[in-house]
Amino acid sequence: MASKKSPNPIDIHVGSRVRLRRMMLGMSQEKLGEALGITFQQIQKYEKGTNRIGASRLQHTATVLKVPVSFFFEDAPGTPEEAMGFAENQPHSYVVDFLSSSEGLSLNKAFIRIKDARVRRRIVDLVQSLSDDDTPA
């Protein structure tokens, strides 16, 4: 049987986290590929989850993207409940969705550049006051 296998949900998740972090750094697929010694097409396949990232390549990717390897597995599907401890039981894909959007990415980059913690707090308060949600952060 030569049926095409669908990507593993963990591989898709890890790939989406690679894409998220690469975009947060403003790095192109070409630049990440160069740093890892592979083509941008291979980066595309990793980010879509169609190709699995091996352990040594994932470690190298984490180094290049300046995150711990665990970053790629945060909120991964199928996390055993006992491993979650007191963590909430719902996935936080909305954070990834937001940071993957151009608005979310721009807002995040600009927000990170604000050094004064009081100013950042006032911005959070402003955004909350403009939203329909009155839930405190």
JSON list of C-alpha atoms in Angstrom, two decimals:
[
{"chain": "A", "resi": 1, "resn": "MET", "atom": "CA", "xyz": [0.00, 0.00, 0.00]},
{"chain": "A", "resi": 2, "resn": "ALA", "atom": "CA", "xyz": [1.37, 3.34, -1.03]},
{"chain": "A", "resi": 3, "resn": "SER", "atom": "CA", "xyz": [-1.08, 5.51, 0.90]},
{"chain": "A", "resi": 4, "resn": "LYS", "atom": "CA", "xyz": [0.10, 8.93, 1.99]},
{"chain": "A", "resi": 5, "resn": "LYS", "atom": "CA", "xyz": [0.31, 9.14, 5.76]},
{"chain": "A", "resi": 6, "resn": "SER", "atom": "CA", "xyz": [-1.03, 12.27, 7.41]},
{"chain": "A", "resi": 7, "resn": "PRO", "atom": "CA", "xyz": [1.42, 14.19, 9.62]},
{"chain": "A", "resi": 8, "resn": "ASN", "atom": "CA", "xyz": [1.62, 13.33, 13.31]},
{"chain": "A", "resi": 9, "resn": "PRO", "atom": "CA", "xyz": [-0.13, 15.97, 15.51]},
{"chain": "A", "resi": 10, "resn": "ILE", "atom": "CA", "xyz": [3.08, 16.42, 17.56]},
{"chain": "A", "resi": 11, "resn": "ASP", "atom": "CA", "xyz": [5.12, 17.05, 14.40]},
{"chain": "A", "resi": 12, "resn": "ILE", "atom": "CA", "xyz": [2.55, 19.62, 13.27]},
{"chain": "A", "resi": 13, "resn": "HIS", "atom": "CA", "xyz": [2.66, 21.30, 16.69]},
{"chain": "A", "resi": 14, "resn": "VAL", "atom": "CA", "xyz": [6.47, 21.38, 16.86]},
{"chain": "A", "resi": 15, "resn": "GLY", "atom": "CA", "xyz": [6.57, 22.78, 13.31]},
{"chain": "A", "resi": 16, "resn": "SER", "atom": "CA", "xyz": [4.06, 25.50, 14.17]},
{"chain": "A", "resi": 17, "resn": "ARG", "atom": "CA", "xyz": [6.18, 26.48, 17.19]},
{"chain": "A", "resi": 18, "resn": "VAL", "atom": "CA", "xyz": [9.29, 26.66, 14.97]},
{"chain": "A", "resi": 19, "resn": "ARG", "atom": "CA", "xyz": [7.34, 28.95, 12.61]},
{"chain": "A", "resi": 20, "resn": "LEU", "atom": "CA", "xyz": [6.05, 31.05, 15.50]},
{"chain": "A", "resi": 21, "resn": "ARG", "atom": "CA", "xyz": [9.50, 31.61, 16.98]},
{"chain": "A", "resi": 22, "resn": "ARG", "atom": "CA", "xyz": [11.09, 32.24, 13.58]},
{"chain": "A", "resi": 23, "resn": "MET", "atom": "CA", "xyz": [8.44, 34.89, 12.86]},
{"chain": "A", "resi": 24, "resn": "MET", "atom": "CA", "xyz": [8.86, 36.44, 16.32]},
{"chain": "A", "resi": 25, "resn": "LEU", "atom": "CA", "xyz": [12.53, 36.94, 15.51]},
{"chain": "A", "resi": 26, "resn": "GLY", "atom": "CA", "xyz": [11.72, 38.31, 12.04]},
{"chain": "A", "resi": 27, "resn": "MET", "atom": "CA", "xyz": [13.81, 35.54, 10.49]},
{"chain": "A", "resi": 28, "resn": "SER", "atom": "CA", "xyz": [13.09, 34.20, 7.00]},
{"chain": "A", "resi": 29, "resn": "GLN", "atom": "CA", "xyz": [12.85, 30.50, 6.18]},
{"chain": "A", "resi": 30, "resn": "GLU", "atom": "CA", "xyz": [15.94, 30.99, 4.03]},
{"chain": "A", "resi": 31, "resn": "LYS", "atom": "CA", "xyz": [17.96, 32.45, 6.90]},
{"chain": "A", "resi": 32, "resn": "LEU", "atom": "CA", "xyz": [16.93, 29.68, 9.30]},
{"chain": "A", "resi": 33, "resn": "GLY", "atom": "CA", "xyz": [17.74, 27.08, 6.63]},
{"chain": "A", "resi": 34, "resn": "GLU", "atom": "CA", "xyz": [21.19, 28.62, 6.11]},
{"chain": "A", "resi": 35, "resn": "ALA", "atom": "CA", "xyz": [21.89, 28.55, 9.85]},
{"chain": "A", "resi": 36, "resn": "LEU", "atom": "CA", "xyz": [20.88, 24.87, 9.98]},
{"chain": "A", "resi": 37, "resn": "GLY", "atom": "CA", "xyz": [22.62, 23.90, 6.73]},
{"chain": "A", "resi": 38, "resn": "ILE", "atom": "CA", "xyz": [19.37, 22.93, 4.96]},
{"chain": "A", "resi": 39, "resn": "THR", "atom": "CA", "xyz": [17.09, 24.42, 2.30]},
{"chain": "A", "resi": 40, "resn": "PHE", "atom": "CA", "xyz": [14.15, 26.73, 2.95]},
{"chain": "A", "resi": 41, "resn": "GLN", "atom": "CA", "xyz": [11.96, 24.03, 1.39]},
{"chain": "A", "resi": 42, "resn": "GLN", "atom": "CA", "xyz": [12.99, 21.69, 4.21]},
{"chain": "A", "resi": 43, "resn": "ILE", "atom": "CA", "xyz": [12.10, 24.42, 6.74]},
{"chain": "A", "resi": 44, "resn": "GLN", "atom": "CA", "xyz": [8.66, 24.65, 5.06]},
{"chain": "A", "resi": 45, "resn": "LYS", "atom": "CA", "xyz": [8.17, 20.90, 5.45]},
{"chain": "A", "resi": 46, "resn": "TYR", "atom": "CA", "xyz": [9.21, 21.05, 9.11]},
{"chain": "A", "resi": 47, "resn": "GLU", "atom": "CA", "xyz": [6.87, 23.98, 9.80]},
{"chain": "A", "resi": 48, "resn": "LYS", "atom": "CA", "xyz": [3.92, 22.17, 8.19]},
{"chain": "A", "resi": 49, "resn": "GLY", "atom": "CA", "xyz": [4.73, 18.97, 10.08]},
{"chain": "A", "resi": 50, "resn": "THR", "atom": "CA", "xyz": [5.06, 16.95, 6.88]},
{"chain": "A", "resi": 51, "resn": "ASN", "atom": "CA", "xyz": [8.67, 16.13, 7.82]},
{"chain": "A", "resi": 52, "resn": "ARG", "atom": "CA", "xyz": [9.66, 15.21, 11.36]},
{"chain": "A", "resi": 53, "resn": "ILE", "atom": "CA", "xyz": [12.52, 17.15, 12.97]},
{"chain": "A", "resi": 54, "resn": "GLY", "atom": "CA", "xyz": [15.15, 14.82, 14.42]},
{"chain": "A", "resi": 55, "resn": "ALA", "atom": "CA", "xyz": [16.47, 15.33, 17.95]},
{"chain": "A", "resi": 56, "resn": "SER", "atom": "CA", "xyz": [19.86, 16.79, 17.00]},
{"chain": "A", "resi": 57, "resn": "ARG", "atom": "CA", "xyz": [18.30, 19.11, 14.41]},
{"chain": "A", "resi": 58, "resn": "LEU", "atom": "CA", "xyz": [15.66, 20.22, 16.93]},
{"chain": "A", "resi": 59, "resn": "GLN", "atom": "CA", "xyz": [18.44, 21.02, 19.44]},
{"chain": "A", "resi": 60, "resn": "HIS", "atom": "CA", "xyz": [20.30, 23.01, 16.78]},
{"chain": "A", "resi": 61, "resn": "THR", "atom": "CA", "xyz": [17.06, 24.82, 15.82]},
{"chain": "A", "resi": 62, "resn": "ALA", "atom": "CA", "xyz": [16.46, 25.73, 19.46]},
{"chain": "A", "resi": 63, "resn": "THR", "atom": "CA", "xyz": [19.98, 27.18, 19.68]},
{"chain": "A", "resi": 64, "resn": "VAL", "atom": "CA", "xyz": [19.55, 29.23, 16.49]},
{"chain": "A", "resi": 65, "resn": "LEU", "atom": "CA", "xyz": [16.10, 30.47, 17.58]},
{"chain": "A", "resi": 66, "resn": "LYS", "atom": "CA", "xyz": [17.37, 31.17, 21.13]},
{"chain": "A", "resi": 67, "resn": "VAL", "atom": "CA", "xyz": [14.76, 29.09, 22.98]},
{"chain": "A", "resi": 68, "resn": "PRO", "atom": "CA", "xyz": [14.95, 25.90, 25.08]},
{"chain": "A", "resi": 69, "resn": "VAL", "atom": "CA", "xyz": [13.91, 22.71, 23.25]},
{"chain": "A", "resi": 70, "resn": "SER", "atom": "CA", "xyz": [10.90, 22.53, 25.59]},
{"chain": "A", "resi": 71, "resn": "PHE", "atom": "CA", "xyz": [9.51, 25.66, 23.84]},
{"chain": "A", "resi": 72, "resn": "PHE", "atom": "CA", "xyz": [8.57, 23.51, 20.84]},
{"chain": "A", "resi": 73, "resn": "PHE", "atom": "CA", "xyz": [6.46, 21.16, 22.98]},
{"chain": "A", "resi": 74, "resn": "GLU", "atom": "CA", "xyz": [4.54, 23.73, 25.07]},
{"chain": "A", "resi": 75, "resn": "ASP", "atom": "CA", "xyz": [0.77, 23.02, 24.84]},
{"chain": "A", "resi": 76, "resn": "ALA", "atom": "CA", "xyz": [1.43, 19.98, 22.64]},
{"chain": "A", "resi": 77, "resn": "PRO", "atom": "CA", "xyz": [-1.56, 17.73, 21.92]},
{"chain": "A", "resi": 78, "resn": "GLY", "atom": "CA", "xyz": [-1.81, 14.53, 23.95]},
{"chain": "A", "resi": 79, "resn": "THR", "atom": "CA", "xyz": [0.04, 15.80, 27.01]},
{"chain": "A", "resi": 80, "resn": "PRO", "atom": "CA", "xyz": [-0.79, 13.34, 29.79]},
{"chain": "A", "resi": 81, "resn": "GLU", "atom": "CA", "xyz": [-2.88, 14.99, 32.52]},
{"chain": "A", "resi": 82, "resn": "GLU", "atom": "CA", "xyz": [-0.57, 13.79, 35.28]},
{"chain": "A", "resi": 83, "resn": "ALA", "atom": "CA", "xyz": [2.33, 15.58, 33.55]},
{"chain": "A", "resi": 84, "resn": "MET", "atom": "CA", "xyz": [0.32, 18.81, 33.50]},
{"chain": "A", "resi": 85, "resn": "GLY", "atom": "CA", "xyz": [0.14, 19.08, 37.28]},
{"chain": "A", "resi": 86, "resn": "PHE", "atom": "CA", "xyz": [-2.09, 22.00, 38.23]},
{"chain": "A", "resi": 87, "resn": "ALA", "atom": "CA", "xyz": [-2.06, 23.47, 34.72]},
{"chain": "A", "resi": 88, "resn": "GLU", "atom": "CA", "xyz": [-5.36, 24.26, 33.05]},
{"chain": "A", "resi": 89, "resn": "ASN", "atom": "CA", "xyz": [-6.78, 21.49, 30.93]},
{"chain": "A", "resi": 90, "resn": "GLN", "atom": "CA", "xyz": [-7.49, 23.59, 27.82]},
{"chain": "A", "resi": 91, "resn": "PRO", "atom": "CA", "xyz": [-4.97, 24.12, 25.03]},
{"chain": "A", "resi": 92, "resn": "HIS", "atom": "CA", "xyz": [-3.75, 27.67, 24.49]},
{"chain": "A", "resi": 93, "resn": "SER", "atom": "CA", "xyz": [-3.69, 27.60, 20.70]},
{"chain": "A", "resi": 94, "resn": "TYR", "atom": "CA", "xyz": [-5.30, 31.06, 20.67]},
{"chain": "A", "resi": 95, "resn": "VAL", "atom": "CA", "xyz": [-1.94, 32.45, 21.82]},
{"chain": "A", "resi": 96, "resn": "VAL", "atom": "CA", "xyz": [-0.16, 30.77, 18.92]},
{"chain": "A", "resi": 97, "resn": "ASP", "atom": "CA", "xyz": [-2.91, 31.91, 16.54]},
{"chain": "A", "resi": 98, "resn": "PHE", "atom": "CA", "xyz": [-2.61, 35.49, 17.79]},
{"chain": "A", "resi": 99, "resn": "LEU", "atom": "CA", "xyz": [1.19, 35.58, 17.62]},
{"chain": "A", "resi": 100, "resn": "SER", "atom": "CA", "xyz": [1.09, 34.02, 14.16]},
{"chain": "A", "resi": 101, "resn": "SER", "atom": "CA", "xyz": [-1.09, 36.86, 12.85]},
{"chain": "A", "resi": 102, "resn": "SER", "atom": "CA", "xyz": [0.62, 39.95, 11.45]},
{"chain": "A", "resi": 103, "resn": "GLU", "atom": "CA", "xyz": [-1.16, 42.18, 13.98]},
{"chain": "A", "resi": 104, "resn": "GLY", "atom": "CA", "xyz": [-0.26, 39.97, 16.92]},
{"chain": "A", "resi": 105, "resn": "LEU", "atom": "CA", "xyz": [3.35, 39.69, 15.81]},
{"chain": "A", "resi": 106, "resn": "SER", "atom": "CA", "xyz": [3.67, 43.48, 15.30]},
{"chain": "A", "resi": 107, "resn": "LEU", "atom": "CA", "xyz": [2.03, 44.21, 18.64]},
{"chain": "A", "resi": 108, "resn": "ASN", "atom": "CA", "xyz": [4.25, 41.69, 20.43]},
{"chain": "A", "resi": 109, "resn": "LYS", "atom": "CA", "xyz": [7.48, 43.04, 18.88]},
{"chain": "A", "resi": 110, "resn": "ALA", "atom": "CA", "xyz": [6.57, 46.64, 19.73]},
{"chain": "A", "resi": 111, "resn": "PHE", "atom": "CA", "xyz": [5.43, 45.73, 23.25]},
{"chain": "A", "resi": 112, "resn": "ILE", "atom": "CA", "xyz": [8.68, 43.89, 24.01]},
{"chain": "A", "resi": 113, "resn": "ARG", "atom": "CA", "xyz": [10.67, 47.03, 23.08]},
{"chain": "A", "resi": 114, "resn": "ILE", "atom": "CA", "xyz": [8.91, 49.06, 25.80]},
{"chain": "A", "resi": 115, "resn": "LYS", "atom": "CA", "xyz": [11.32, 49.01, 28.74]},
{"chain": "A", "resi": 116, "resn": "ASP", "atom": "CA", "xyz": [9.18, 50.75, 31.38]},
{"chain": "A", "resi": 117, "resn": "ALA", "atom": "CA", "xyz": [7.04, 48.13, 33.19]},
{"chain": "A", "resi": 118, "resn": "ARG", "atom": "CA", "xyz": [4.50, 50.79, 34.24]},
{"chain": "A", "resi": 119, "resn": "VAL", "atom": "CA", "xyz": [3.96, 51.81, 30.63]},
{"chain": "A", "resi": 120, "resn": "ARG", "atom": "CA", "xyz": [3.50, 48.16, 29.61]},
{"chain": "A", "resi": 121, "resn": "ARG", "atom": "CA", "xyz": [0.94, 47.74, 32.42]},
{"chain": "A", "resi": 122, "resn": "ARG", "atom": "CA", "xyz": [-0.95, 50.84, 31.25]},
{"chain": "A", "resi": 123, "resn": "ILE", "atom": "CA", "xyz": [-1.04, 49.47, 27.71]},
{"chain": "A", "resi": 124, "resn": "VAL", "atom": "CA", "xyz": [-2.49, 46.18, 28.96]},
{"chain": "A", "resi": 125, "resn": "ASP", "atom": "CA", "xyz": [-5.08, 48.15, 30.95]},
{"chain": "A", "resi": 126, "resn": "LEU", "atom": "CA", "xyz": [-5.93, 50.22, 27.85]},
{"chain": "A", "resi": 127, "resn": "VAL", "atom": "CA", "xyz": [-6.35, 47.15, 25.63]},
{"chain": "A", "resi": 128, "resn": "GLN", "atom": "CA", "xyz": [-8.53, 45.48, 28.27]},
{"chain": "A", "resi": 129, "resn": "SER", "atom": "CA", "xyz": [-10.70, 48.59, 28.58]},
{"chain": "A", "resi": 130, "resn": "LEU", "atom": "CA", "xyz": [-11.18, 48.63, 24.79]},
{"chain": "A", "resi": 131, "resn": "SER", "atom": "CA", "xyz": [-12.11, 44.95, 24.62]},
{"chain": "A", "resi": 132, "resn": "ASP", "atom": "CA", "xyz": [-15.47, 43.40, 25.40]},
{"chain": "A", "resi": 133, "resn": "ASP", "atom": "CA", "xyz": [-13.82, 41.17, 28.00]},
{"chain": "A", "resi": 134, "resn": "ASP", "atom": "CA", "xyz": [-13.68, 42.58, 31.54]},
{"chain": "A", "resi": 135, "resn": "THR", "atom": "CA", "xyz": [-11.63, 39.66, 32.87]},
{"chain": "A", "resi": 136, "resn": "PRO", "atom": "CA", "xyz": [-8.42, 40.91, 34.57]},
{"chain": "A", "resi": 137, "resn": "ALA", "atom": "CA", "xyz": [-5.12, 39.52, 33.29]}
]
